[in-house]
Short mmCIF file of C-alpha atoms in Angstrom, two decimals:
data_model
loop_
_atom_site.label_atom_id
_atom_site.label_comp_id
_atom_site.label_asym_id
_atom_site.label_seq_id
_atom_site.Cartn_x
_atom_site.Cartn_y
_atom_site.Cartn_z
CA UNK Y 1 21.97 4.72 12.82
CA UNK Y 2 18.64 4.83 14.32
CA UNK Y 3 18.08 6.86 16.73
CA UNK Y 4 17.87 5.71 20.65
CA UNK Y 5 13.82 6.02 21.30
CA UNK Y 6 14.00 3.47 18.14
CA UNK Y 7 16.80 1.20 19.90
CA UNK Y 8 15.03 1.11 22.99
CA UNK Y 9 11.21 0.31 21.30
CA UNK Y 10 12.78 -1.92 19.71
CA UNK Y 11 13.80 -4.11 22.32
CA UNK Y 12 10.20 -4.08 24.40
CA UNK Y 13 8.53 -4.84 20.98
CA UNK Y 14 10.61 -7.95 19.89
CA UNK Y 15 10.14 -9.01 23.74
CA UNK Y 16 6.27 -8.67 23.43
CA UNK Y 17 6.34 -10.07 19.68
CA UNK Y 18 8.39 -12.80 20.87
CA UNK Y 19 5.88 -13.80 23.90
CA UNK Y 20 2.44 -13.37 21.54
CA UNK Y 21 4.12 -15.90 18.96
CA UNK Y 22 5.17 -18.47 21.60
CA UNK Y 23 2.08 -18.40 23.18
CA UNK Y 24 0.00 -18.92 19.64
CA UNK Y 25 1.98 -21.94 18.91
CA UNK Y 26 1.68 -23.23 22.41
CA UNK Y 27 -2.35 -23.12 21.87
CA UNK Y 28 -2.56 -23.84 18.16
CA UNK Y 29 -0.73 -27.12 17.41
CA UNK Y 30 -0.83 -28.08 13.89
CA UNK Y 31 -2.82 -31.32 14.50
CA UNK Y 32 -6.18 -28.92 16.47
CA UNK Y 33 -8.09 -28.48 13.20
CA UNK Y 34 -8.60 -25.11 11.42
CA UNK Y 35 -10.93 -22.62 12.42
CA UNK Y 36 -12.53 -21.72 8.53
CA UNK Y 37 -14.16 -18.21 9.88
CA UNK Y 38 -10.99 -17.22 11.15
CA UNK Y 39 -10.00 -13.81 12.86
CA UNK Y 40 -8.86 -10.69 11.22
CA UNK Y 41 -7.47 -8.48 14.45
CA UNK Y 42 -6.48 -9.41 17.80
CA UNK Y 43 -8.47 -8.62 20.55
CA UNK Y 44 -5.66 -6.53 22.53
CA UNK Y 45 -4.47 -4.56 19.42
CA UNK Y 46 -5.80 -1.19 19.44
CA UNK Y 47 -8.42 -0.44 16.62
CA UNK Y 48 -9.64 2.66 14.84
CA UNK Y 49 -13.09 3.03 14.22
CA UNK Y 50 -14.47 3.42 10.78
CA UNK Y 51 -15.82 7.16 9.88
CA UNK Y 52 -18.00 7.06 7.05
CA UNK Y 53 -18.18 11.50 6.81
CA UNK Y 54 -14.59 13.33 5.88
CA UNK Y 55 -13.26 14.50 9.07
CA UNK Y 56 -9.81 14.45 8.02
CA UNK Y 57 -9.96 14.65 4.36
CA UNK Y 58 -11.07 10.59 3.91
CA UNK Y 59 -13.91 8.64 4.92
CA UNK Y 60 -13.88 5.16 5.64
CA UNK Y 61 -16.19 2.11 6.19
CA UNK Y 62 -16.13 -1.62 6.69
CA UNK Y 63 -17.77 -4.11 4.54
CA UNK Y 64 -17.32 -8.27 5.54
CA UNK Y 65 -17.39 -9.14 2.07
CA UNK Y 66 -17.31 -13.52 2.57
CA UNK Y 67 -19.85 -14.30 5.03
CA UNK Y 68 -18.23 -18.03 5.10
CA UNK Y 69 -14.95 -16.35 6.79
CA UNK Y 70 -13.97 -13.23 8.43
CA UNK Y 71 -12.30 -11.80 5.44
CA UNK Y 72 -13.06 -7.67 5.36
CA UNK Y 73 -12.47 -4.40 3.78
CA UNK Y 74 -12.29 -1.07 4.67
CA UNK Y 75 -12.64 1.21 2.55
CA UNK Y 76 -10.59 4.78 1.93
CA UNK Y 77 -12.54 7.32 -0.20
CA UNK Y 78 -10.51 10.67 -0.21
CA UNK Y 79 -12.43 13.63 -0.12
CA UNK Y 80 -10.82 14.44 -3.40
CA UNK Y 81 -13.47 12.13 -4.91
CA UNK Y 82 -16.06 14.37 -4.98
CA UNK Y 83 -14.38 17.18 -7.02
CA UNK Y 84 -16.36 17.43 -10.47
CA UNK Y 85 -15.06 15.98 -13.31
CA UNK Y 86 -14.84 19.38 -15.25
CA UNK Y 87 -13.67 22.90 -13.68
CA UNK Y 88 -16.68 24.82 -12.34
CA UNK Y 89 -16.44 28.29 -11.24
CA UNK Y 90 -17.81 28.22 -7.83
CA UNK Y 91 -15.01 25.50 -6.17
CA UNK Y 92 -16.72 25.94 -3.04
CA UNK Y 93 -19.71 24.41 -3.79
CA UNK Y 94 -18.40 21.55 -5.67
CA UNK Y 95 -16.23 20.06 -3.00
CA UNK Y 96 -18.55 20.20 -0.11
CA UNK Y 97 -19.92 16.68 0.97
CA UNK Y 98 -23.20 15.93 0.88
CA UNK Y 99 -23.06 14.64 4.42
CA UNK Y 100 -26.33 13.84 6.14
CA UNK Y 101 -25.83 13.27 10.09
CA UNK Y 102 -29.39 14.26 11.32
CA UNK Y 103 -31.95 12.08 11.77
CA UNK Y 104 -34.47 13.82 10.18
CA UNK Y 105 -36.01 13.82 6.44
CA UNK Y 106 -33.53 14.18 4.28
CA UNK Y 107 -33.52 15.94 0.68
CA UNK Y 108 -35.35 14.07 -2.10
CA UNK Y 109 -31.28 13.88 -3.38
CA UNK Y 110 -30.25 12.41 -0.29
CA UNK Y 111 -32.83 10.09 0.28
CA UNK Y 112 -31.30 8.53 -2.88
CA UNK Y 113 -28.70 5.99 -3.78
CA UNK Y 114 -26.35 6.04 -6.83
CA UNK Y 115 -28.84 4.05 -8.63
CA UNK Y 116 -32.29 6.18 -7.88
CA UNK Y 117 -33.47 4.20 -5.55
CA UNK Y 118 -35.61 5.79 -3.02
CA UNK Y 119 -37.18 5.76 0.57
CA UNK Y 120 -33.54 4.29 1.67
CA UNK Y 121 -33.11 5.16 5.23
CA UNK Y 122 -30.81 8.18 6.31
CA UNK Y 123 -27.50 7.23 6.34
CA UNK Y 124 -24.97 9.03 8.80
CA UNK Y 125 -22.09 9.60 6.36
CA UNK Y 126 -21.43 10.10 3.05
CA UNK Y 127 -24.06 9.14 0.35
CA UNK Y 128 -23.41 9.92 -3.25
CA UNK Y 129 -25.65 11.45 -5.33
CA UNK Y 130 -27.05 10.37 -8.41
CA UNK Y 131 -27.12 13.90 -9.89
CA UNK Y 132 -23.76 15.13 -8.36
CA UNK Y 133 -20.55 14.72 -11.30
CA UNK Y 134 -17.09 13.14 -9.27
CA UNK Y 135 -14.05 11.85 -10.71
CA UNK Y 136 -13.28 8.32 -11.10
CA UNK Y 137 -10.26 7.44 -8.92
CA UNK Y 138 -7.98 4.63 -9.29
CA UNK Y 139 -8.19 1.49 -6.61
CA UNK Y 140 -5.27 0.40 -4.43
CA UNK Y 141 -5.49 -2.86 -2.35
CA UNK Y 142 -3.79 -2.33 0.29
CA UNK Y 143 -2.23 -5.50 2.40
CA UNK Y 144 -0.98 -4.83 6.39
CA UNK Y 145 1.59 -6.48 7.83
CA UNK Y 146 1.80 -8.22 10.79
CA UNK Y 147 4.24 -10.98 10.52
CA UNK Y 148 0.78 -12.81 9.24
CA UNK Y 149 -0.43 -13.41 13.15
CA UNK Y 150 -1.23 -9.72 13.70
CA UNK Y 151 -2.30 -6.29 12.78
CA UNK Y 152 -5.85 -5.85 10.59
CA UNK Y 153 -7.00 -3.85 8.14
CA UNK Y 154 -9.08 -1.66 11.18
CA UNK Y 155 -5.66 -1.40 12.84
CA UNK Y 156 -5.04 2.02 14.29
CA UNK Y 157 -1.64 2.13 12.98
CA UNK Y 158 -2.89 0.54 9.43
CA UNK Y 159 -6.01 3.21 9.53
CA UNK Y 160 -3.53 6.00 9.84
CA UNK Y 161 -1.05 4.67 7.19
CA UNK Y 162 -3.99 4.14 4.70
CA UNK Y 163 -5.63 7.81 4.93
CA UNK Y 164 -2.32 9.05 4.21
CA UNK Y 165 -1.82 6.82 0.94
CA UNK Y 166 -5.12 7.83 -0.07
CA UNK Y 167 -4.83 11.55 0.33
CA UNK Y 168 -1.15 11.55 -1.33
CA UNK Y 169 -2.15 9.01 -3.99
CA UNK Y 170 -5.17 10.20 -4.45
CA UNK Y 171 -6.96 6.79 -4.18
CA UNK Y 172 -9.67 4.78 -3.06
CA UNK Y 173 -7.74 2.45 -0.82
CA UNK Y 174 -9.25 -1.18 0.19
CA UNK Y 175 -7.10 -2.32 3.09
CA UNK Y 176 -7.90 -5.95 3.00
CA UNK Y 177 -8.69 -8.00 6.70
CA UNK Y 178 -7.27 -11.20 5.62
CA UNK Y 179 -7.16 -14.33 7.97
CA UNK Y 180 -4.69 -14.29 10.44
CA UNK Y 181 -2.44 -17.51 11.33
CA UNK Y 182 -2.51 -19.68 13.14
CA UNK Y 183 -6.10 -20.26 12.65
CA UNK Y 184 -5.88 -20.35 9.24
CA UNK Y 185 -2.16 -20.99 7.63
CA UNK Y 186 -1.33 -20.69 4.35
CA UNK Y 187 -3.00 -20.27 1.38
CA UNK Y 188 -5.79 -18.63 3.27
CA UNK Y 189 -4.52 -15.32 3.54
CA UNK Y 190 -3.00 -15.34 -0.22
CA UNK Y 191 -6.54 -16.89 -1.35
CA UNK Y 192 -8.41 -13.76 0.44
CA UNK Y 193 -6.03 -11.59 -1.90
CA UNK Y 194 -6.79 -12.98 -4.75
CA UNK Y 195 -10.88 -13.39 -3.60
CA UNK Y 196 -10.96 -9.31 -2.91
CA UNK Y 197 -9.27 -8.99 -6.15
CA UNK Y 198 -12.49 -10.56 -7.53
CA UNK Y 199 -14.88 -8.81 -5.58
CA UNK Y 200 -14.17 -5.79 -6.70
CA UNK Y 201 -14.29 -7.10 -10.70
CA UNK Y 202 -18.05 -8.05 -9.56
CA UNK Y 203 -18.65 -4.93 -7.98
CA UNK Y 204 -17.49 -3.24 -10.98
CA UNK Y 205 -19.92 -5.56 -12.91
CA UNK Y 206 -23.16 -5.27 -10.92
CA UNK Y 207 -22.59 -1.31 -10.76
CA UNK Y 208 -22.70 -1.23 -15.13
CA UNK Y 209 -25.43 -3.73 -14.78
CA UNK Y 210 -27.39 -1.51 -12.02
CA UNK Y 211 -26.45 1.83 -14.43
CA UNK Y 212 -28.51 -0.04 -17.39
CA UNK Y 213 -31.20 -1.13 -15.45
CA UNK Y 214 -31.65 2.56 -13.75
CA UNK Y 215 -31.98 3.64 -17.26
CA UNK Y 216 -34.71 0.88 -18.47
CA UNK Y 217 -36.64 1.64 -15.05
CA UNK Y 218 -37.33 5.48 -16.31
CA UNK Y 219 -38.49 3.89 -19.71
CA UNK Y 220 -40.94 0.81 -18.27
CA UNK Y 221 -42.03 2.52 -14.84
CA UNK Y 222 -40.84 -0.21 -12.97
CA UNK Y 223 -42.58 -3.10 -14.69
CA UNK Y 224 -39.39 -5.43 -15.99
CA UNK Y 225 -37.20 -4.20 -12.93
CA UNK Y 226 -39.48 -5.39 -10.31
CA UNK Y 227 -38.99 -3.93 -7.28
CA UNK Y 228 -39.62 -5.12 -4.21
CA UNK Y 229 -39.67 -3.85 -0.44
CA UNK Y 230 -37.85 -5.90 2.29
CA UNK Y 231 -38.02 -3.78 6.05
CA UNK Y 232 -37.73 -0.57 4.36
CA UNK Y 233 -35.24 -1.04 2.18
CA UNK Y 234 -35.86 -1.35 -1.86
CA UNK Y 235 -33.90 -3.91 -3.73
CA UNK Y 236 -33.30 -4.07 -7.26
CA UNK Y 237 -33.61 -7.59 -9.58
CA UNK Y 238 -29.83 -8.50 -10.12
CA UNK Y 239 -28.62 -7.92 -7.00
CA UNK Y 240 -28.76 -4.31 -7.31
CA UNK Y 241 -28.95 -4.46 -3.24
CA UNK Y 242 -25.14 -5.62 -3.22
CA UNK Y 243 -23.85 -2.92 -5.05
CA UNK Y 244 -21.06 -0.98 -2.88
CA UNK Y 245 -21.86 2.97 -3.28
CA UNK Y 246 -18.98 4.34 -3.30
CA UNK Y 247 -16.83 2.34 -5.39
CA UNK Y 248 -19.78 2.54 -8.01
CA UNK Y 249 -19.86 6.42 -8.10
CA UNK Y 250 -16.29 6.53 -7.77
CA UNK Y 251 -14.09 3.90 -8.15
CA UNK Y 252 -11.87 2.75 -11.19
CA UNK Y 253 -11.17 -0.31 -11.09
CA UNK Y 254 -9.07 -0.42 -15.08
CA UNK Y 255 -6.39 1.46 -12.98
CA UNK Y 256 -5.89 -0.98 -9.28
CA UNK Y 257 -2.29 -0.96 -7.45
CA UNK Y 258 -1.35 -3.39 -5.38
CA UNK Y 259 0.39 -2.22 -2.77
CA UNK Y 260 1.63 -4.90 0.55
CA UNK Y 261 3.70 -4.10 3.57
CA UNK Y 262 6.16 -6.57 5.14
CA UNK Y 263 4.33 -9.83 5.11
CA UNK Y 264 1.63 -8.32 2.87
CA UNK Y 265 3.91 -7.82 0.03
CA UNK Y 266 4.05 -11.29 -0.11
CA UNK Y 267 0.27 -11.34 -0.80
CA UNK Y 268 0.50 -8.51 -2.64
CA UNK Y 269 2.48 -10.75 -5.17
CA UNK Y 270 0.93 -13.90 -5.38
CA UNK Y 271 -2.07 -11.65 -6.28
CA UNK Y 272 -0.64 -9.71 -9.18
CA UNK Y 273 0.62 -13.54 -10.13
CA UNK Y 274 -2.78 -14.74 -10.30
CA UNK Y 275 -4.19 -11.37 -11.61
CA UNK Y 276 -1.41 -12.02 -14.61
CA UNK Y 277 -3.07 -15.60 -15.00
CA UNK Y 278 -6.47 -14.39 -15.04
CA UNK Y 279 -6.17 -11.66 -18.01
CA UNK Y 280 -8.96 -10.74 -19.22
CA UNK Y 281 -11.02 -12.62 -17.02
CA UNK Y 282 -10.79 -10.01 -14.37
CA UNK Y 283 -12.01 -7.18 -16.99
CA UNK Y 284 -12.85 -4.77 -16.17
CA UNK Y 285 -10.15 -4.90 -12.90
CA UNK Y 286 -6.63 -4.54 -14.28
CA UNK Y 287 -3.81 -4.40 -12.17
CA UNK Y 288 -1.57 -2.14 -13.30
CA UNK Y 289 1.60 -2.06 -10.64
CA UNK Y 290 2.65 -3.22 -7.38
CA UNK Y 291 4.51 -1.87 -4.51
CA UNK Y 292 6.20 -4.04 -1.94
CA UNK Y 293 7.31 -2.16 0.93
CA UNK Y 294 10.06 -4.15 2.82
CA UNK Y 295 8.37 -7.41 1.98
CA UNK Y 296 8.71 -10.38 4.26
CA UNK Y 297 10.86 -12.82 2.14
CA UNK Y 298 13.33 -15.21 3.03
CA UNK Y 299 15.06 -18.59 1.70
CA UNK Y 300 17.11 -21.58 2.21
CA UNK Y 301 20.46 -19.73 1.03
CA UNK Y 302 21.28 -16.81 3.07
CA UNK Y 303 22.07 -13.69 1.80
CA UNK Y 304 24.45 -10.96 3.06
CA UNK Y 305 22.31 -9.21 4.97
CA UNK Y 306 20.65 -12.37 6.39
CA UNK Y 307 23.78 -12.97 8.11
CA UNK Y 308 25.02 -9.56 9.03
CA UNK Y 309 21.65 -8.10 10.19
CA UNK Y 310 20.03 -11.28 11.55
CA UNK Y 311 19.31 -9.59 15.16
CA UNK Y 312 18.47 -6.44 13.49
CA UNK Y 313 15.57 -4.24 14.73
CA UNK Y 314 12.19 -4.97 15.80
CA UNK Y 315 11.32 -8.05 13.22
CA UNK Y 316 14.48 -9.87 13.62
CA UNK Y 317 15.31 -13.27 11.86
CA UNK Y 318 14.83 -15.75 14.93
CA UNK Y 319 11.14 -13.25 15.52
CA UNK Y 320 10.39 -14.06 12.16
CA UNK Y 321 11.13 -17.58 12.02
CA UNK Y 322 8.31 -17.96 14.16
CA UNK Y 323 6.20 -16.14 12.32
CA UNK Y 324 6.33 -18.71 9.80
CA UNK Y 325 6.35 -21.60 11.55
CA UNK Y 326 2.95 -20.53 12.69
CA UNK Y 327 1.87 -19.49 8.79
CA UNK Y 328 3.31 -22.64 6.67
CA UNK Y 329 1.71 -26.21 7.75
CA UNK Y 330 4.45 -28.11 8.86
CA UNK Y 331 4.58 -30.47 6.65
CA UNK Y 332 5.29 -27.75 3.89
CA UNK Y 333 7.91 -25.62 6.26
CA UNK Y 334 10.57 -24.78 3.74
CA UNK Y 335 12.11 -21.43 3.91
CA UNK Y 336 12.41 -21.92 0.04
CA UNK Y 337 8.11 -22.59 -0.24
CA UNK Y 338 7.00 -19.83 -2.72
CA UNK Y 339 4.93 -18.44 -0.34
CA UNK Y 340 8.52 -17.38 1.16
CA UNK Y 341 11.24 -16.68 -1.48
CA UNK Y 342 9.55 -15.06 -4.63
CA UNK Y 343 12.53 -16.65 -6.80
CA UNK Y 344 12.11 -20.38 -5.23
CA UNK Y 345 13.11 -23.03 -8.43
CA UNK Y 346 9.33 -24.56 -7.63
CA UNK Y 347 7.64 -21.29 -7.83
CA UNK Y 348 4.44 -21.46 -10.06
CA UNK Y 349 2.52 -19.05 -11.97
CA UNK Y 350 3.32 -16.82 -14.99
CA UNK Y 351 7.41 -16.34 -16.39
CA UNK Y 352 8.76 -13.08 -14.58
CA UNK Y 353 8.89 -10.78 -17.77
CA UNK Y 354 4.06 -10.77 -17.39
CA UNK Y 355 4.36 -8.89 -14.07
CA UNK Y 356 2.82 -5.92 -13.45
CA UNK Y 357 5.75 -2.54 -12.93
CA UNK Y 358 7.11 -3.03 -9.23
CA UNK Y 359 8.30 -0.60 -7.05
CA UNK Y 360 10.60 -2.15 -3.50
CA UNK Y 361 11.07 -0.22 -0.51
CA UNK Y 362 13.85 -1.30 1.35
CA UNK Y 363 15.21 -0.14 4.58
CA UNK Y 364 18.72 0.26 5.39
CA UNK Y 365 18.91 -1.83 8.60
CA UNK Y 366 16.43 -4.69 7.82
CA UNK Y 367 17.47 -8.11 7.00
CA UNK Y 368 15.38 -9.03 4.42
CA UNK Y 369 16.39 -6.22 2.24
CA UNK Y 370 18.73 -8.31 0.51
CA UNK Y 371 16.08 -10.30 -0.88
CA UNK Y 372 13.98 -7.95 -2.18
CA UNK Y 373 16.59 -6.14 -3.81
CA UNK Y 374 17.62 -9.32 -5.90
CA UNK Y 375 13.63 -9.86 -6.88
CA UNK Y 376 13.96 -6.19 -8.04
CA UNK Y 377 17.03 -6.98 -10.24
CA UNK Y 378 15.33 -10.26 -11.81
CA UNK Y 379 12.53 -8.21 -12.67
CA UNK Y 380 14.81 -5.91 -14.17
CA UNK Y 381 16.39 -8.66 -16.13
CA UNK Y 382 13.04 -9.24 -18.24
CA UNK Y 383 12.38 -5.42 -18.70
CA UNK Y 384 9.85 -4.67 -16.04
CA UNK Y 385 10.04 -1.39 -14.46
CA UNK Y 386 10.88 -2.58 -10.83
CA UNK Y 387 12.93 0.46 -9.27
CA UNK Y 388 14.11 -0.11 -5.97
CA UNK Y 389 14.07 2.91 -3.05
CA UNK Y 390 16.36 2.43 -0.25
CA UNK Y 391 16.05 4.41 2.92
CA UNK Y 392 19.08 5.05 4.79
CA UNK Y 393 18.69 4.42 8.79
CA UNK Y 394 15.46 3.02 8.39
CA UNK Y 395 14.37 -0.57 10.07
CA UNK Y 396 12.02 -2.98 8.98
CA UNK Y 397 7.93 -1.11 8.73
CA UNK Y 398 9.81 1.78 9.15
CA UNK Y 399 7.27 4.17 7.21
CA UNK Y 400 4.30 1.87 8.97
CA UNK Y 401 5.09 0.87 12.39
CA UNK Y 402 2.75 2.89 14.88
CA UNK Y 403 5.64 4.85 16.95
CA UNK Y 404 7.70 5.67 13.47
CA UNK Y 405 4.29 6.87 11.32
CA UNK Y 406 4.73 11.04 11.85
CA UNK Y 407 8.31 10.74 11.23
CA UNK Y 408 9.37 13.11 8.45
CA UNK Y 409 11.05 9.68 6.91
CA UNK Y 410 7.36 7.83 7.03
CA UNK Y 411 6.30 10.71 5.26
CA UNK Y 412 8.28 11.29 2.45
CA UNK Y 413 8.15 7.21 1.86
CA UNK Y 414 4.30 7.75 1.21
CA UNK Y 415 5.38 11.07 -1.20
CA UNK Y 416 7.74 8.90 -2.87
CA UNK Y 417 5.42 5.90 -3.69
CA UNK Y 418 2.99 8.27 -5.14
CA UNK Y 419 5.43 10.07 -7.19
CA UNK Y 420 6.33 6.00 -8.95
CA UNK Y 421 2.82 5.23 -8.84
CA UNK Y 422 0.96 8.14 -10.68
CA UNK Y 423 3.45 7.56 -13.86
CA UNK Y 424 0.68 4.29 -14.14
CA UNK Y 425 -2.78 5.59 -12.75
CA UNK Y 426 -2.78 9.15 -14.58
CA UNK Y 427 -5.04 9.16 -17.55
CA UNK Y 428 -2.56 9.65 -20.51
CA UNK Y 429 -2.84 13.06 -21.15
CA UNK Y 430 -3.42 13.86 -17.82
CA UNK Y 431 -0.55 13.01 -16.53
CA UNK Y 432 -0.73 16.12 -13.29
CA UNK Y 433 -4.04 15.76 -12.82
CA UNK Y 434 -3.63 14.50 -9.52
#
């Protein structure tokens, strides 16, 4: 059983839960109209701010990607990223950062971007360098939970869960700031999914484009490229200027996991749906697994633990109810929408057997396990790899949840996830090279 600190936490956090929900759908009735821009974190949740040096291993930063809505990313580059793509002898010298925090003239290296542009202004974190060799790492989207109402991407709890991914994975993570209900309800939070998903295809795109171009400006001095100076900064033709640094010197994208917790798994899903739909339309972004920890599914039909565990711990059934009564539009409130239950009869998209492998974490005392399990075993049915790891005495965001995170349980959850998901982001051949 849990143990009493959990019991007790429990309790106050349904009870504040419970309040924040009631007093969202007291202020947002479904007939006020949408708010497009949307928020991405709550004002009284406590935030971590971004660190763009390695003080613990990863640095992070936030880009608002959709200037039309308040969709974000942060993202996670472990420090592993600048290790050199072949063994040198001096190890020392390879892994040390070429961090720039002063304020004063920087190296001609540093004063550089990836794609040798210079007189950039000094930048306060890391900046990669056009001359220095890194390894390519693999791309995780990572989506929070929150019960869809709360929690961010910038969230202190989320910030702390997604360093650890990224060191243990050894990943760039992109925790994704979708909108929050109830000023935007569903699709908006699955359509930011699937919009990030995209974004980083085009990043991938502009950063071969920008490569080509570097090349051609060596050859024509500048003549075909045409440069030009806005405040201080030099922009390339092609949108060179929109280029994201880091994923272009390290980032790769042919090997992206999608990983969602609680309610995020649900995005996390409908995205490697519509990923499976796209094909090669996304190239050079291919999703290659999924991990849904403890999604946030539900239907119509109860299952077993539905009924048994329905006043379970922290995100109980009536808690969660609520939840989705402030994500569906009510005239599409159907705990069998397929926004809800992943094996709903009217749930679109491509046949079962086309999605990507899928690992489920479930936790013992959390009453949508049930569910999940059961997705796992249809999977199964059609020969996808969809293992299912079930943690005994764990509640719902047990390996997530801000008071459980330093738990030795929250950590060996992270261990175990990267243990299933390097079997699909090693190079073949490489299989322990991370």
């Amino acid at each position: 059983m849990p143990s009493v600190a959990v019991k007790l936490y429990s309790v106050f956090f349904k009870l504040l839960l419970k309040h924040r929900l009631q007093s969202l759908i007291s202020i947002s009735p479904d007939h006020a109209p949408p708010d497009s821009f949307g928020v991405s974190t709550r004002s009284d949740e406590s935030v971590a701010a971004a660190n763009p040096s390695f003080a613990d291993g990863v640095a992070t930063k936030d880009i608002h990607i959709d200037p039309m809505t308040s969709l974000t990313v942060r993202i996670f580059l472990p420090e592993s990223a600048l290790s050199p793509t072949e063994p040198r002898s001096d190890r020392r010298h390879s892994l040390t950062p070429p961090l720039n925090h002063s304020s004063s003239p920087a190296a001609p290296e540093s004063r550089r971007n990836s794609y040798g542009n210079e007189n950039l202004e000094p930048y306060g974190g890391y900046a990669p360098s056009p001359k220095r060799s890194s390894r390519k790492l693999p791309v995780m989207l990572q989506f929070h939970g929150g019960g869809w109402v709360s929690g961010g991407s910038d969230s202190a709890a989320n910030d702390f869960f997604c360093r650890r991914i990224a060191k243990v994975c050894d990943v760039i993570v992109l925790a994704v700031g979708y909108r929050l209900a109830p000023e935007n309800r569903y699709p908006a939070a699955f359509e930011d999914g699937v919009k990030v998903l995209h974004w980083l295809g085009k990043q991938a795109n502009l950063a071969d484009c920008c490569k080509s171009l570097g090349n051609n400006n060596r050859r024509l001095n500048g003549v075909e490229l045409k440069k030009v100076n806005v405040q201080g900064h030099i922009v390339d033709a092609f949108g060179a200027s929109m280029v994201e640094p880091w994923l272009a010197a390290h980032a790769d994208p042919s090997r992206c996991v999608l990983l969602g917790v609680s309610c995020g798994g649900n995005i996390a899903d409908y995205v490697a749906r519509k990923a499976v739909e796209a094909g090669k339309l996304l190239d050079p972004v291919k999703v290659v697994a999924q991990v849904l920890m403890y999604p946030f599914f539900i239907g119509n039909n109860p299952t077993q633990s539905e009924i048994k565990l329905a006043n379970s711990y922290f995100y109980d059934k009536p808690v969660s109810v609520l939840a989705w009564k402030l994500f569906l539009p009510e005239k599409e409130f159907d705990f069998d929408h397929p926004a809800a239950n992943p094996l709903a009869h009217n749930r679109s998209g491509p046949p079962l057997k086309l999605m990507p492998p899928t690992l489920t974490v479930v936790a013992e005392h959390d009453w949508m396990r049930d569910r999940a399990i059961a997705y796992a075993e249809e999977l199964r049915k059609v020969n996808v790899d969809s293992p299912v790891l079930e943690y005994k005495d764990a509640v719902h965001e047990f390996a997530t949840l801000d008071m459980l995170l330093k738990t030795p349980q929250a950590q060996a959850c992270a261990e175990d996830i990267a243990i299933w998901v390097k079997k699909y982001i090693s190079l073949r051949g490489h299989e322990f090279s991370y």
